[in-house]
Structures are given as structure tokens and as C-alpha cells.
Short mmCIF file of C-alpha atoms in Angstrom, two decimals:
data_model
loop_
_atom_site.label_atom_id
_atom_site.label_comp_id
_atom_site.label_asym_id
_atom_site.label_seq_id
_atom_site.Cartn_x
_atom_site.Cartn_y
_atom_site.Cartn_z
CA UNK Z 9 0.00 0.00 0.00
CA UNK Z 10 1.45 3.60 -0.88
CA UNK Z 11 1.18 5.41 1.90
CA UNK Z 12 1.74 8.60 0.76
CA UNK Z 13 -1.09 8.17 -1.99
CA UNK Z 14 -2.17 11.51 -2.55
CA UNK Z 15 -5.96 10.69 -2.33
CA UNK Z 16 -5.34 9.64 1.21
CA UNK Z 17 -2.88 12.82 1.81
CA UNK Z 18 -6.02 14.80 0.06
CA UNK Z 19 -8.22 13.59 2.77
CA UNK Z 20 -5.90 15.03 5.72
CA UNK Z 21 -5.34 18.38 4.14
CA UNK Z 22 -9.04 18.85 3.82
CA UNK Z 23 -10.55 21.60 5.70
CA UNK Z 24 -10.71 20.44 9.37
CA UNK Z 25 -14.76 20.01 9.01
CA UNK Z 26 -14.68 17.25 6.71
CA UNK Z 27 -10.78 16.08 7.13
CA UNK Z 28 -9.66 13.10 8.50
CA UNK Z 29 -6.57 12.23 10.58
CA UNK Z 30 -3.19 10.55 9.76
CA UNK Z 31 -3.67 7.30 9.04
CA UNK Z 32 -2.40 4.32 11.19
CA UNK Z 33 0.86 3.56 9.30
CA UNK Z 34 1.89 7.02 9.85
CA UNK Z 35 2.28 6.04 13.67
CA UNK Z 36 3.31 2.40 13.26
CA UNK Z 37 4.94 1.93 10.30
CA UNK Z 38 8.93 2.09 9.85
CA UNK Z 39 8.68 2.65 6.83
CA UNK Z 40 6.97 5.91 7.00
CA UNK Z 41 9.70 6.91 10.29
CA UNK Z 42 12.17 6.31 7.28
CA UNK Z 43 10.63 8.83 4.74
CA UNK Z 44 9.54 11.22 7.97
CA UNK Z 45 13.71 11.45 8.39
CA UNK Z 46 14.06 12.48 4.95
CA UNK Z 47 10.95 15.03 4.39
CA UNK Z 48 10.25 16.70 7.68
CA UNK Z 49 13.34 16.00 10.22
CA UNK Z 50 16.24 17.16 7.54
CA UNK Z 51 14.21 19.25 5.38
CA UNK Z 52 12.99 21.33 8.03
CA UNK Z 53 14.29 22.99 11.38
CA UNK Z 54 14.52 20.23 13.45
CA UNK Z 55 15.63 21.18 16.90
CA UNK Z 56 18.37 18.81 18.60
CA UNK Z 57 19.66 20.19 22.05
CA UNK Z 58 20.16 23.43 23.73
CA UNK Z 59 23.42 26.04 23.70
CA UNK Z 60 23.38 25.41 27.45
CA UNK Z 61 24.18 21.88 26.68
CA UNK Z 62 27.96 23.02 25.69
CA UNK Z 63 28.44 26.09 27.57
CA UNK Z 64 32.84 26.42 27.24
CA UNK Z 65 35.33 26.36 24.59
CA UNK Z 66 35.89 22.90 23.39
CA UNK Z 67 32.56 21.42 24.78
CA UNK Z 68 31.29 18.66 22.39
CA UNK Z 69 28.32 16.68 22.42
CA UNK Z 70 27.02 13.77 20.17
CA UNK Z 71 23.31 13.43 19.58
CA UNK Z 72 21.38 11.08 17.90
CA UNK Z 73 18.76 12.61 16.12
CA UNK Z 74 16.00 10.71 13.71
CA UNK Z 75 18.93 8.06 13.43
CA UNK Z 76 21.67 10.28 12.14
CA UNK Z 77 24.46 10.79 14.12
CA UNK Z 78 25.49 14.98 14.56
CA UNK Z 79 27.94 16.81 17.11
CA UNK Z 80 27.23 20.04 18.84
CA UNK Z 81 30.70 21.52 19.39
CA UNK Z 82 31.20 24.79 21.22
CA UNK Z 83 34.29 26.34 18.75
CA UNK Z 84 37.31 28.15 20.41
CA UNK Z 85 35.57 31.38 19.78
CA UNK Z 86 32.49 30.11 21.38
CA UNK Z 87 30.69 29.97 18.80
CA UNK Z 88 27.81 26.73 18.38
CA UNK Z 89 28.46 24.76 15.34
CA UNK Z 90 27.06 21.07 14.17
CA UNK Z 91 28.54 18.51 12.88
CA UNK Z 92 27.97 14.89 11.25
CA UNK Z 93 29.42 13.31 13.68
CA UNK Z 94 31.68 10.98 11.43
CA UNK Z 95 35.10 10.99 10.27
CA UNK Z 96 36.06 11.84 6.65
CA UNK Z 97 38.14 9.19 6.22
CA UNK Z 98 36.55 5.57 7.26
CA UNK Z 99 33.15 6.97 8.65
CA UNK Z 100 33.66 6.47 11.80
CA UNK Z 101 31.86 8.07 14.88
CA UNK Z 102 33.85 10.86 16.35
CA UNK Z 103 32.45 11.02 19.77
CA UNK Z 104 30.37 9.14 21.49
CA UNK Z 105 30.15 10.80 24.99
CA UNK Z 106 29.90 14.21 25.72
CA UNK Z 107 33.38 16.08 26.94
CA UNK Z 108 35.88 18.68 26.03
CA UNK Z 109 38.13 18.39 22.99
CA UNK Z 110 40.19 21.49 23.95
CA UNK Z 111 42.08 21.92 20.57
CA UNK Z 112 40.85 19.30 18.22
CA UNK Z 113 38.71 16.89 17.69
CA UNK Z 114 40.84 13.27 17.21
CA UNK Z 115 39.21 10.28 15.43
CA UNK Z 116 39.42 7.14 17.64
CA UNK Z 117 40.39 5.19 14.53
CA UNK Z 118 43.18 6.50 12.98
CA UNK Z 119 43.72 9.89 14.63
CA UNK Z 120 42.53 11.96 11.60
CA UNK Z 121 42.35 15.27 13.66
CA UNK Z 122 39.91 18.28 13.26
CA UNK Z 123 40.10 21.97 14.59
CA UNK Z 124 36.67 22.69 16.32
CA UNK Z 125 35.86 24.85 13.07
CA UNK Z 126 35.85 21.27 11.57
CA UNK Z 127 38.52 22.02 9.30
CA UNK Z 128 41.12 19.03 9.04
CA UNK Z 129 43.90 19.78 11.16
CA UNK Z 130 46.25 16.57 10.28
CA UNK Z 131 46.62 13.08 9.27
CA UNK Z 132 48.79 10.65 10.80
CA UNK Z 133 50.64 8.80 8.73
CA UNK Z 134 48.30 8.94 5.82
CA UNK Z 135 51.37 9.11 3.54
CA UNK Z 136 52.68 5.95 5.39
CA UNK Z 137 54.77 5.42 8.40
CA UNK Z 138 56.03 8.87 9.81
CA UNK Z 139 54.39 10.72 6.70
CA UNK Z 140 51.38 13.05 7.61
CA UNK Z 141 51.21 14.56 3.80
CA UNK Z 142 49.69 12.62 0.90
CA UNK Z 143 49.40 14.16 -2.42
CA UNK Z 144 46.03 12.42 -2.68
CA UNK Z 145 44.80 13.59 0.15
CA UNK Z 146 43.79 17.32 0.08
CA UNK Z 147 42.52 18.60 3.66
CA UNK Z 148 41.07 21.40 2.45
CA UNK Z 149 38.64 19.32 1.04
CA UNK Z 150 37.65 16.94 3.90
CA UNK Z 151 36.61 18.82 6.84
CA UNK Z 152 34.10 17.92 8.88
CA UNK Z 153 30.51 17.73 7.40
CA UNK Z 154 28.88 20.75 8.37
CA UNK Z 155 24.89 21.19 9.69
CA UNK Z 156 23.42 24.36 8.65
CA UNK Z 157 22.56 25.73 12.30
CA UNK Z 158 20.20 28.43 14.03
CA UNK Z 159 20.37 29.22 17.58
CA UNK Z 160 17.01 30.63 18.77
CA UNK Z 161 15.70 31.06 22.69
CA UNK Z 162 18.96 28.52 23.45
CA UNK Z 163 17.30 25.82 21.14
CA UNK Z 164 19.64 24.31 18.69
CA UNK Z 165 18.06 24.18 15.02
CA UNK Z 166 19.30 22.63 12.63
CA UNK Z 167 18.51 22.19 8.92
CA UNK Z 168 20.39 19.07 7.50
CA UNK Z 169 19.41 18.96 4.42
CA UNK Z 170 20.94 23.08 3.50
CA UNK Z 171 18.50 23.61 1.63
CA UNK Z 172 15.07 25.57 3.93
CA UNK Z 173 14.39 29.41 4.21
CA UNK Z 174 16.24 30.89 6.63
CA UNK Z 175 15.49 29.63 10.31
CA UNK Z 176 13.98 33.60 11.02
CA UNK Z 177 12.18 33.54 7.81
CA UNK Z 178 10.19 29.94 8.69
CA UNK Z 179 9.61 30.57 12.24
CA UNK Z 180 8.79 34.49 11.45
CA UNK Z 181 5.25 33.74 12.69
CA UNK Z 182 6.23 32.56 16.12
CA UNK Z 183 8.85 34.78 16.17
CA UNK Z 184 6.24 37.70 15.69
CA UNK Z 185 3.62 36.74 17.92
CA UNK Z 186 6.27 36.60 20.73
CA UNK Z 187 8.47 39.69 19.78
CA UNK Z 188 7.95 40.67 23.37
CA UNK Z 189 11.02 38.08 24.77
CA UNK Z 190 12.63 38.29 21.63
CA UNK Z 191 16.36 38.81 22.17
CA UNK Z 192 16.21 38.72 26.55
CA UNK Z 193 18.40 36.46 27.37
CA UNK Z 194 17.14 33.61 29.38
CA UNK Z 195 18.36 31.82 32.50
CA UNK Z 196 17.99 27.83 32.90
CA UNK Z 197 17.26 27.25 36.09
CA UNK Z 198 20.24 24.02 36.46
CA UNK Z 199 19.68 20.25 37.02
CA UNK Z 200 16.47 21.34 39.25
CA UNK Z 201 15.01 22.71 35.90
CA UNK Z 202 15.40 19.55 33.43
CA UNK Z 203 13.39 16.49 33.27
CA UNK Z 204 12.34 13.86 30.45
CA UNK Z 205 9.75 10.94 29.65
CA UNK Z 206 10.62 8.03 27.66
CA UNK Z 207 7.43 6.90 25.81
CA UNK Z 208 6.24 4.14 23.98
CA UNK Z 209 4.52 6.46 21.27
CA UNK Z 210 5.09 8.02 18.14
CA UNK Z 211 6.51 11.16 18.21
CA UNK Z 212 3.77 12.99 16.53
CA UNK Z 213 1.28 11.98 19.19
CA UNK Z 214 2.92 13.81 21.57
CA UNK Z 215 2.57 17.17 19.11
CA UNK Z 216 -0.81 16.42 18.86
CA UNK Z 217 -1.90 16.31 22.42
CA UNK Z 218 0.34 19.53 23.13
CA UNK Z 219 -1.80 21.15 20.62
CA UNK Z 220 -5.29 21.14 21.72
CA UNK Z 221 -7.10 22.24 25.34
CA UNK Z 222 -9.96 19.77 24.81
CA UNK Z 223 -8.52 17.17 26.91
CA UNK Z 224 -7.60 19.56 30.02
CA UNK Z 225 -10.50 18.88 31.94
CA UNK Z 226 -10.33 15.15 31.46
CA UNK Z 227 -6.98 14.51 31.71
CA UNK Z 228 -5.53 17.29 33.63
CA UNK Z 229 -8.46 18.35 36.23
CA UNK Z 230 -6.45 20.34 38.60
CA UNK Z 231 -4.74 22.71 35.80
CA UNK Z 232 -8.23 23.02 34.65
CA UNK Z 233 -9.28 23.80 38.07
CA UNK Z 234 -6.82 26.85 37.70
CA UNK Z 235 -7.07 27.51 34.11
CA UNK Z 236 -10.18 26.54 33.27
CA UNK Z 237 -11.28 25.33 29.31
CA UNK Z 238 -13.34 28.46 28.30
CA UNK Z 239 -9.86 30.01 29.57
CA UNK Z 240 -8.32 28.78 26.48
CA UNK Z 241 -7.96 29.34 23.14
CA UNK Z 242 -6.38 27.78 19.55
CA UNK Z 243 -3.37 29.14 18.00
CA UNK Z 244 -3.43 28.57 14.66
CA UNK Z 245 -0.62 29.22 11.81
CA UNK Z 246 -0.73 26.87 9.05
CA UNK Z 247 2.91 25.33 7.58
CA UNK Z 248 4.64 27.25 10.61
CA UNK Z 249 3.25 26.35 14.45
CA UNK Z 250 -0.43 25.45 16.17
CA UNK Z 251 -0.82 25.28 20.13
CA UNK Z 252 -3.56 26.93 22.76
CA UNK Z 253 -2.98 30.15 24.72
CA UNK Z 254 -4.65 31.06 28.07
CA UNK Z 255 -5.58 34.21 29.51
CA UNK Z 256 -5.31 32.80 33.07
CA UNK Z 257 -1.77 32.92 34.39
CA UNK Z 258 -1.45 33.61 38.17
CA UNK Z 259 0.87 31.03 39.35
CA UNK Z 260 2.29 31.62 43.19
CA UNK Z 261 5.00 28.80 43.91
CA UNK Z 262 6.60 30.12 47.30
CA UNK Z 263 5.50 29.19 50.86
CA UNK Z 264 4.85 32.39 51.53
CA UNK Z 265 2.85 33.66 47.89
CA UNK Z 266 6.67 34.71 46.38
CA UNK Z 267 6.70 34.44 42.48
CA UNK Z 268 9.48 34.54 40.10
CA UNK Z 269 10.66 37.59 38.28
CA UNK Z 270 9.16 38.28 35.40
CA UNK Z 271 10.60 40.01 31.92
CA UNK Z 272 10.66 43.59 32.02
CA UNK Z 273 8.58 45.58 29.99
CA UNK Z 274 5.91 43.34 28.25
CA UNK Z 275 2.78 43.83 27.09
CA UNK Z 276 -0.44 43.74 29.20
CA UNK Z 277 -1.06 40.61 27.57
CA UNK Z 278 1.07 38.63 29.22
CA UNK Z 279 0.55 39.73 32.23
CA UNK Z 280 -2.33 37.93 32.82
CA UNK Z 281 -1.81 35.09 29.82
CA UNK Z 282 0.72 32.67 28.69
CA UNK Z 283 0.71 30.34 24.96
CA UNK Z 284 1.93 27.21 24.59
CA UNK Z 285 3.21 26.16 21.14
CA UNK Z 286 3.97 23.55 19.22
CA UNK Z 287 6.74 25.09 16.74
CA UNK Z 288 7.11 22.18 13.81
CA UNK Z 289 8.23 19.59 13.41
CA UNK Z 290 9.32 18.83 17.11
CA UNK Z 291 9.64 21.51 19.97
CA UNK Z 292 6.73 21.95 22.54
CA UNK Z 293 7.31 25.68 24.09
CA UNK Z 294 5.27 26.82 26.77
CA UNK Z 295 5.73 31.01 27.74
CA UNK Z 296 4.83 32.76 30.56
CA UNK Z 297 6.01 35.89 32.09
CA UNK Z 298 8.35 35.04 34.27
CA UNK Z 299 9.65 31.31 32.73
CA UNK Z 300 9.99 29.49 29.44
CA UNK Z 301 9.88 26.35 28.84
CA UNK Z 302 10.84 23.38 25.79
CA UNK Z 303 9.80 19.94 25.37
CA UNK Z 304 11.93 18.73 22.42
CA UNK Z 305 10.29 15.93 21.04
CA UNK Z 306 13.45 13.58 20.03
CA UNK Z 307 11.73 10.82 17.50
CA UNK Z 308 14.06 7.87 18.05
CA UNK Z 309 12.01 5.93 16.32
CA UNK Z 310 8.41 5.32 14.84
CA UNK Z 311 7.43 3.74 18.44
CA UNK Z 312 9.46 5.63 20.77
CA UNK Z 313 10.05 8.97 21.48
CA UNK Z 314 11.84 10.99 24.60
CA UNK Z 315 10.29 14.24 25.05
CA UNK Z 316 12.98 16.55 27.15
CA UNK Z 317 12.26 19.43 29.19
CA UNK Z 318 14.14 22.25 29.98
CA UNK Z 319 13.12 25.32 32.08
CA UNK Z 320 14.50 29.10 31.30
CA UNK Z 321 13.83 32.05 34.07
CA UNK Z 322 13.41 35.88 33.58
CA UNK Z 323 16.27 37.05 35.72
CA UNK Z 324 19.46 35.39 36.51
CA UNK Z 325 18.79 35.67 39.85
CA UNK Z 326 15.92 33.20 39.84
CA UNK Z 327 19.17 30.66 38.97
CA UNK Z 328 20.36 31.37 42.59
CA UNK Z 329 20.50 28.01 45.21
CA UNK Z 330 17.77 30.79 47.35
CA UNK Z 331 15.51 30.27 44.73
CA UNK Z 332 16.05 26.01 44.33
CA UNK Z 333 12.47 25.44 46.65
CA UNK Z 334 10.47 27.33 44.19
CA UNK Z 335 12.30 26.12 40.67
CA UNK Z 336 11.62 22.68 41.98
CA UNK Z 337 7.66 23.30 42.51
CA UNK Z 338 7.81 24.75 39.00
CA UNK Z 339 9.58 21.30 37.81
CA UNK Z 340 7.36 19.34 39.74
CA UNK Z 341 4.12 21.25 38.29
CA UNK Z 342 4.95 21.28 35.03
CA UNK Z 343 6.34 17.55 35.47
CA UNK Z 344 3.17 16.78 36.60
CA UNK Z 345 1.19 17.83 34.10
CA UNK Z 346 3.31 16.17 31.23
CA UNK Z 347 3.12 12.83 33.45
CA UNK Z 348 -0.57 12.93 33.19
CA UNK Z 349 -0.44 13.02 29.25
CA UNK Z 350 1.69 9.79 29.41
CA UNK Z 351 -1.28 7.56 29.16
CA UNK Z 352 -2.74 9.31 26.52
CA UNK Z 353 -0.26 9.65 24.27
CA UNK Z 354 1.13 6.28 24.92
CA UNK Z 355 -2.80 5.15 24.54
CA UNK Z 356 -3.27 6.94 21.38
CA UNK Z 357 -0.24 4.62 19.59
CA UNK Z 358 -1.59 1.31 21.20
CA UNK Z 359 -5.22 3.04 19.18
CA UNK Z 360 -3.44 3.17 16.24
CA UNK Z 361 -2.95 -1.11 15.44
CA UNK Z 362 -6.62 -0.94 15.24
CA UNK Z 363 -7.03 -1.70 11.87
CA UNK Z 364 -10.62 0.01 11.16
CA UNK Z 365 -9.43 3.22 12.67
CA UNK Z 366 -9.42 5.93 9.51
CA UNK Z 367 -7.35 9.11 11.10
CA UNK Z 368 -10.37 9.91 13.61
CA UNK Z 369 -12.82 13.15 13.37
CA UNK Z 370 -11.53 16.40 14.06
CA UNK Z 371 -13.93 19.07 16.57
CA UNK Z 372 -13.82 22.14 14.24
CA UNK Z 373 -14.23 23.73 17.37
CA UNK Z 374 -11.24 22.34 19.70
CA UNK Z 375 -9.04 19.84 17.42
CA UNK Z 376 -8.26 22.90 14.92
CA UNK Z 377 -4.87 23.16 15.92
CA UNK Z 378 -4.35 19.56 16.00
CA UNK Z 379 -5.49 19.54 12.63
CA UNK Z 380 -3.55 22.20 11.36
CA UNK Z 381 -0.19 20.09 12.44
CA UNK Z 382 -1.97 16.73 10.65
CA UNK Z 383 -2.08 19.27 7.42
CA UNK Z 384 1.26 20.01 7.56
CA UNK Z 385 2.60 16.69 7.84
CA UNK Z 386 0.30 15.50 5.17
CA UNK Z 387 1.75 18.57 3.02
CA UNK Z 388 5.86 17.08 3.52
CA UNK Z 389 4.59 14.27 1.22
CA UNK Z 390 3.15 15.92 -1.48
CA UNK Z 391 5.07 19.45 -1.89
CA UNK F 12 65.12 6.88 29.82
CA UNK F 13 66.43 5.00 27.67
CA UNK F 14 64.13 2.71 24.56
CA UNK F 15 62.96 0.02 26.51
CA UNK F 16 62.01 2.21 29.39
CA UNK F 17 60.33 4.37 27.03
CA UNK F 18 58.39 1.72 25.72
CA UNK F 19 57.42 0.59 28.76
CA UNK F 20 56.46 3.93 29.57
CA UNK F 21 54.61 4.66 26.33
CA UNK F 22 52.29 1.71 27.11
CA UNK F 23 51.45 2.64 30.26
CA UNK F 24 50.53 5.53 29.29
CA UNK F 25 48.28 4.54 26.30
CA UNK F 26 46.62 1.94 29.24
CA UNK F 27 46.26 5.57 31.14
CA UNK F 28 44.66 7.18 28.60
CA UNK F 29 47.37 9.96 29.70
CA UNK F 30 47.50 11.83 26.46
CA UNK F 31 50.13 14.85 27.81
CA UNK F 32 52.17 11.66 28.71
CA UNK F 33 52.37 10.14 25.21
CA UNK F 34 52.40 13.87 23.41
CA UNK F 35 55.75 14.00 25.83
CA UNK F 36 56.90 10.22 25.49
CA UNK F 37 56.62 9.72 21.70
CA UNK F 38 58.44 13.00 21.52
CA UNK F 39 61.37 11.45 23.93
CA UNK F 40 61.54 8.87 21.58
CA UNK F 41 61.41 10.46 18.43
CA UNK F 42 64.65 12.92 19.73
CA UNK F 43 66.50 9.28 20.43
CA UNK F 44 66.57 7.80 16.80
CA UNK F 45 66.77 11.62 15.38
CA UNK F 46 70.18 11.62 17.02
CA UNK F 47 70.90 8.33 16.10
CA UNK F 48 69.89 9.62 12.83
CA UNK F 49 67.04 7.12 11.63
CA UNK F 50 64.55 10.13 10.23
CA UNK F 51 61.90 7.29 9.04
CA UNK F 52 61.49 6.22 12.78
CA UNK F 53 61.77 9.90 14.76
CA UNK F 54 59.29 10.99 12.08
CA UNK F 55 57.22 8.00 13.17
CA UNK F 56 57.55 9.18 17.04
CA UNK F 57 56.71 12.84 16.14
CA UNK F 58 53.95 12.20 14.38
CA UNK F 59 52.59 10.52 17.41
CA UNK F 60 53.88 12.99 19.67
CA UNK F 61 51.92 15.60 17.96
CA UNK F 62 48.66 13.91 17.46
CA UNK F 63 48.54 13.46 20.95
CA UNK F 64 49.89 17.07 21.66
CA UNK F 65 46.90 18.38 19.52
CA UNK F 66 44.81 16.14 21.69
CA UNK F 67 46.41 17.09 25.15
CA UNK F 68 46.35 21.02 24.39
CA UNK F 69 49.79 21.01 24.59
CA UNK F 70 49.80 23.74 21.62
CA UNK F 71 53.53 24.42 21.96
CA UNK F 72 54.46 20.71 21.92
CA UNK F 73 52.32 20.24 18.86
CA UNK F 74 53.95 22.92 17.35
CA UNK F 75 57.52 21.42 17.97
CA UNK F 76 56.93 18.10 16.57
CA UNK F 77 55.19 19.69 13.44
CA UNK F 78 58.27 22.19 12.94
CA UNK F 79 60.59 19.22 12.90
CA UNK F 80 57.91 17.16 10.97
CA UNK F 81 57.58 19.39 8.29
CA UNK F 82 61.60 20.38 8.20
CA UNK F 83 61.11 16.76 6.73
CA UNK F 84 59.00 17.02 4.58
CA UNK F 85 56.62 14.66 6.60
CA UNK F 86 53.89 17.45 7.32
CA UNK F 87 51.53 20.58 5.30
#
């Protein structure tokens, strides 16, 4: 069966009244994993890690991402670069745990050595014994393989296949709506502030569910006690991002009624509000006045997926061990609230071996952001 | 320290993992068979000595087996 037949693709990118959902093998076949690596992970902005995650000079860091192996490196001028994370010469794996290089990154093979630029610095005894120079071999030519990269909000973007509109000009949408904490630097709050799920799901189920509100007061009855559904509303930006704002946020996470500091000089809007987005193919971002948060979706594979969480403050001083009590109620919350999901998204895959199911009926009113992600999936198969 | 204890040295070092050590022991040895005059072999040594240099930091150790490998001929 063709998968991507465009009759069935036709069917998802009808208007959310009449459209149906993905079909089953989108969720359980590998097949369709395989061609999701090619058309939405590499030809898109797929995020893989966080500047934070190789803060100094020399820090490297290999990640696994939709199967292909890529470094983050942290260059000598501190600037972020990515790599493939393979030698030019055999294809072997450069790193395999995180560390410092220092001055160069040394295959464990054969010692080829690159500068943290990735240019090739030398190569032992590639001419023979004692002979670093070849005439064949011209280093100029075999640095290492370089990812087209964005750094935005700390999140590490990267575009592997070169050839997407500019990481500004795709996300200019999202980038719009929250110009207000554009360019603020943001504070992670340390180990208290990270936390990840492991789930037996496909990684698109865990988009979908961070899309919609519908499910808050079944699934998540004490946020909706606090925010409540009629609270909420869709966000909805075809081809670029879909999620739910509210305009109930009042949190209070200290003994005593303290709060966090919040960003200076924003709008009224968020004074009172916060949005939680769903920026494709694969970050979850959740802001608020006084913290930010991502859920990178990492798709290892078309059954399991590890969601990471990392939590950014206002002010640097909210990083300080005075201020560890309340980061770790905002963990907990937050960690509580993505624990409840776990049996729905890991539900939703178990759903999808039912063979009669067709993609499922979309609300107009409450799945249309939901829908609008199903769209653009549908649409990485047929552009 | 002469060869042997070199050698012995050189392996202990790779069991270590102690790059600095080899950037500094390979180097030892490749300054023995210069001045016995075998080029082939202290090419071999400073080769080794600066890949591990490179590795270790050790910029101006790196530097010094490069000079000398490139004096012959061995390195860009």
C-alpha cells in the first residue's frame, strides 16, 4: 500500500470540518519513520539540544537525532556549530560521549584530527609510516561535514538537508507573535530545571496532544481547576506552528505567595496570559512571564520517542540556590502535568494497530490546531 | 630513559589514557633515533607525539613536533 497516496494525503489536508486524521501507518509503520527522516526531520528545522548543553570552549556533544548521528561543538571562539558526527576518512563516529576536545577533535580510529571549526587539522601517517602529507589527500577538502545551524531562545536548530528558508524567515510567525522576549536572554534554572519521559509512542502523538485544550479537563483536572477550558484558546498558523494560549496565568509557587521575576517591559497581555506552542516539526514551548519552557520531542524511532524538558527564568537571579524550593515546585508542576499526558499519548499509539481506525474526526471547534499540524505533515509528502 | 624504558612507559601511558604523557613520550623517543639519525622512525615518534599534543592542548608541543615534521618534509 502507498502510503503517501495523494488521495489519502487529500483527505488530511481537507478543511478540518470534513478532514480526516493521519492514518495508522503514519504512527506504526517504519517505513513511513524512514521517509519522515528524509521530508520533515532534515528538510525542516529540526531542533536537537540546547546552547546550554555546551556552555565552554571545546565542549562537544554527540546526539542522535531521527537516526543520524550529529555533534554540537562549542568552537574556540564560542561559537555553536554542528557537525555529522563521522570521520572523513573511514566513517567512523567521532564522539560518542559528551566532553571537552580542547584543541581538536581526534578520530578514535586513525587519529585523523579536526580543529573545532571542523577544518582538518592533520593526518597521521596517511602518507605511510612517519608521513602526515599525501598528495592524494587534500585537507582542504575533507573537513568535517557541516549542519546548517540556528540558535534561537537557546534551542539548537538545525537544517540538515541546507536547503530551507532561513530559520527567522520559517519561524517568522512565532517569532512575531512573541516579539515581546525576543532577544532577553534567558536563565535555565540548572539540574532542578530539566526532566524527560521516555514513551512508547510516536513522536507525533505527543505534538498532537500539546496542541489542543480539549482534553484539560479530562486529563488534567487540577490545571483546569486553575485555568479553566473556556480560559483557552487555539493558535493557529498553518505550515509554521499550532498550540492553545490562556488568559489565566497567576501562578504563586513560594511558601509564603513569592513568584518569580518576570521580563521587564511586556505587554499587558502577558501579564495575565501565557501560549503554549507547538513550533514544527518537534519543539513543545510553553511562555509565561516570568519562565519558558521546551519539550523537544526527540523521535528515536516510529514507536518511541523521549520528550525533554528544559526550564528558562526571567532574571538570573531566579538561577540562585535561594531560589532552588520554588524552581523545583515549577519542575514538579509542570512535570506533573506532562506525566498525566503519558497515558494518553502512549494510549493513542496502542489506538493506532486498530485496523478500522481511519485518522479519527476532528472538533472544528477544539481539534483545529491539531489539525492544522496533521495538514502540515500531510503537506511534507506531497510538496 | 632510555628505549625500553620508554616503551614501557609509552604503554602505560596509552593503558592511562594519559595523552600529555604520550604527546611528551613519543616525543622522547622520536629525539633518540633523530640523534641516532634514523629520520623514518623519529618521524614516526613525532607524528605521534603531535597527534597526541593536539589532543592534550599542549599547543607548543604540537607545534615542535610539526616544525621538525615538516623540516622533513613529513607534514603541510
Amino acid at each position: 500500500m502507498n502510503h503517501f497516496d495523494p488521495a489519502i494525503l487529500r483527505a488530511v489536508t481537507a478543511p478540518v470540518e470534513s478532514a480526516r486524521g493521519l492514518p495508522n501507518a503514519f504512527y506504526t509503520d517504519p517505513q513511513v519513520f524512514a521517509a519522515e527522516r528524509e521530508k520533515i526531520f532534515a528538510r525542516n528545522w529540526s531542533c536537537i539540544g540546547f546552547g546550554k548543553d555546551v556552555p565552554n570552549p571545546g565542549d562537544i556533544r554527540p546526539i542522535t537525532f531521527a537516526g543520524s548521528p550529529l555533534l554540537l561543538v562549542r568552537d574556540t571562539q564560542g561559537a555553536l556549530r554542528v557537525f555529522q558526527n563521522v570521520c572523513r576518512h573511514r566513517g567512523m563516529v567521532l564522539a560518542t560521549e559528551p566532553g571537552n576536545c580542547k584543541a581538536v577533535i581526534r578520530c578514535p580510529y586513525h587519529s585523523w584530527c579536526y580543529n573545532l571549526d571542523g577544518s582538518l587539522r592533520t593526518t597521521p601517517h596517511v602518507g605511510g609510516p612517519g608521513r602526515s602529507a599525501d598528495p592524494n589527500i587534500h585537507r582542504e577538502e575533507l573537513g568535517l561535514l557541516a549542519v546548517r545551524t540556528h540558535v534561537w531562545m537557546d534551542m539548537v536548530f538545525v537544517n540538515i538537508s541546507g536547503d530551507a528558508p532561513e530559520f527567522r524567515e520559517a519561524a517568522a510567525p512565532l517569532i512575531a507573535r512573541w516579539a515581546d522576549f525576543e532577544g532577553r536572554p534567558l536563565y535555565h534554572g540548572g539540574a532542578d530545571s530539566s526532566t524527560s519521559f521516555d514513551l512508547a509512542t510516536n513522536w507525533k502523538l505527543a505534538i498532537e496532544n500539546y496542541c489542543e485544550s480539549y482534553h484539560l479537563p479530562w486529563v488534567h483536572p487540577g490545571l483546569n481547576s486553575y485555568s479553566k477550558l473556556e480560559d483557552h484558546y487555539n493558535i493557529v498558523e498553518p505550515g509554521v506552528f499550532s498550540g492553545q494560549g490562556t488568559l489565566v496565568y497567576n501562578p504563586q509557587l513560594g511558601e509564603n505567595g513569592e513568584r518569580f521575576a518576570s521580563f521587564d517591559g511586556i505587554s499587558e497581555k502577558w501579564q495575565t496570559g501565557a501560549e503554549y506552542a507547538a513550533l514544527y516539526p518537534n519543539v513543545l514551548l510553553g511562555i509565561h512571564k516570568d519562565h519558558f519552557f521546551v519539550m523537544l520531542i526527540d523521535p528515536v524511532s516510529h514507536d518511541r520517542t523521549i520528550e525533554r524538558v528544559e526550564i528558562y527564568y526571567a532574571d538570573k537571579s531566579m538561577t540562585e540556590p535561594a531560589m532552588a524550593a520554588m524552581r523545583q515546585r515549577n519542575t514538579e508542576m509542570w512535570r506533573q502535568v506532562f506525566a498525566e499526558d503519558v497515558f494518553v499519548v502512549e494510549g493513542m499509539q496502542k489506538g493506532r494497530q486498530a485496523p478500522g481506525f481511519d485518522g479519527g474526526k476532528f472538533s472544528p471547534a477544539m481539534d483545529a490546531s491539531t489539525h492544522c499540524f496533521h495538514d502540515w505533515v500531510a503537506r511534507q509528502f506531497t510538496a | 630513559m632510555d628505549e625500553a624504558g620508554l616503551e614501557a612507559a609509552i604503554l602505560a601511558a596509552h593503558a592511562a589514557g594519559d595523552e600529555a604523557a604520550l604527546a611528551r613520550l613519543y616525543g622522547a623517543a622520536g629525539d633518540i633515533r633523530l640523534a641516532a639519525g634514523d629520520i623514518d622512525a623519529a618521524c614516526f615518534f613525532h607524528t605521534q607525539a603531535h597527534v597526541f599534543a593536539l589532543s592534550a592542548a599542549d599547543l607548543a608541543a604540537a607545534e615542535a613536533s610539526h616544525a621538525l615534521l615538516k623540516r622533513y618534509g613529513r607534514e603541510e
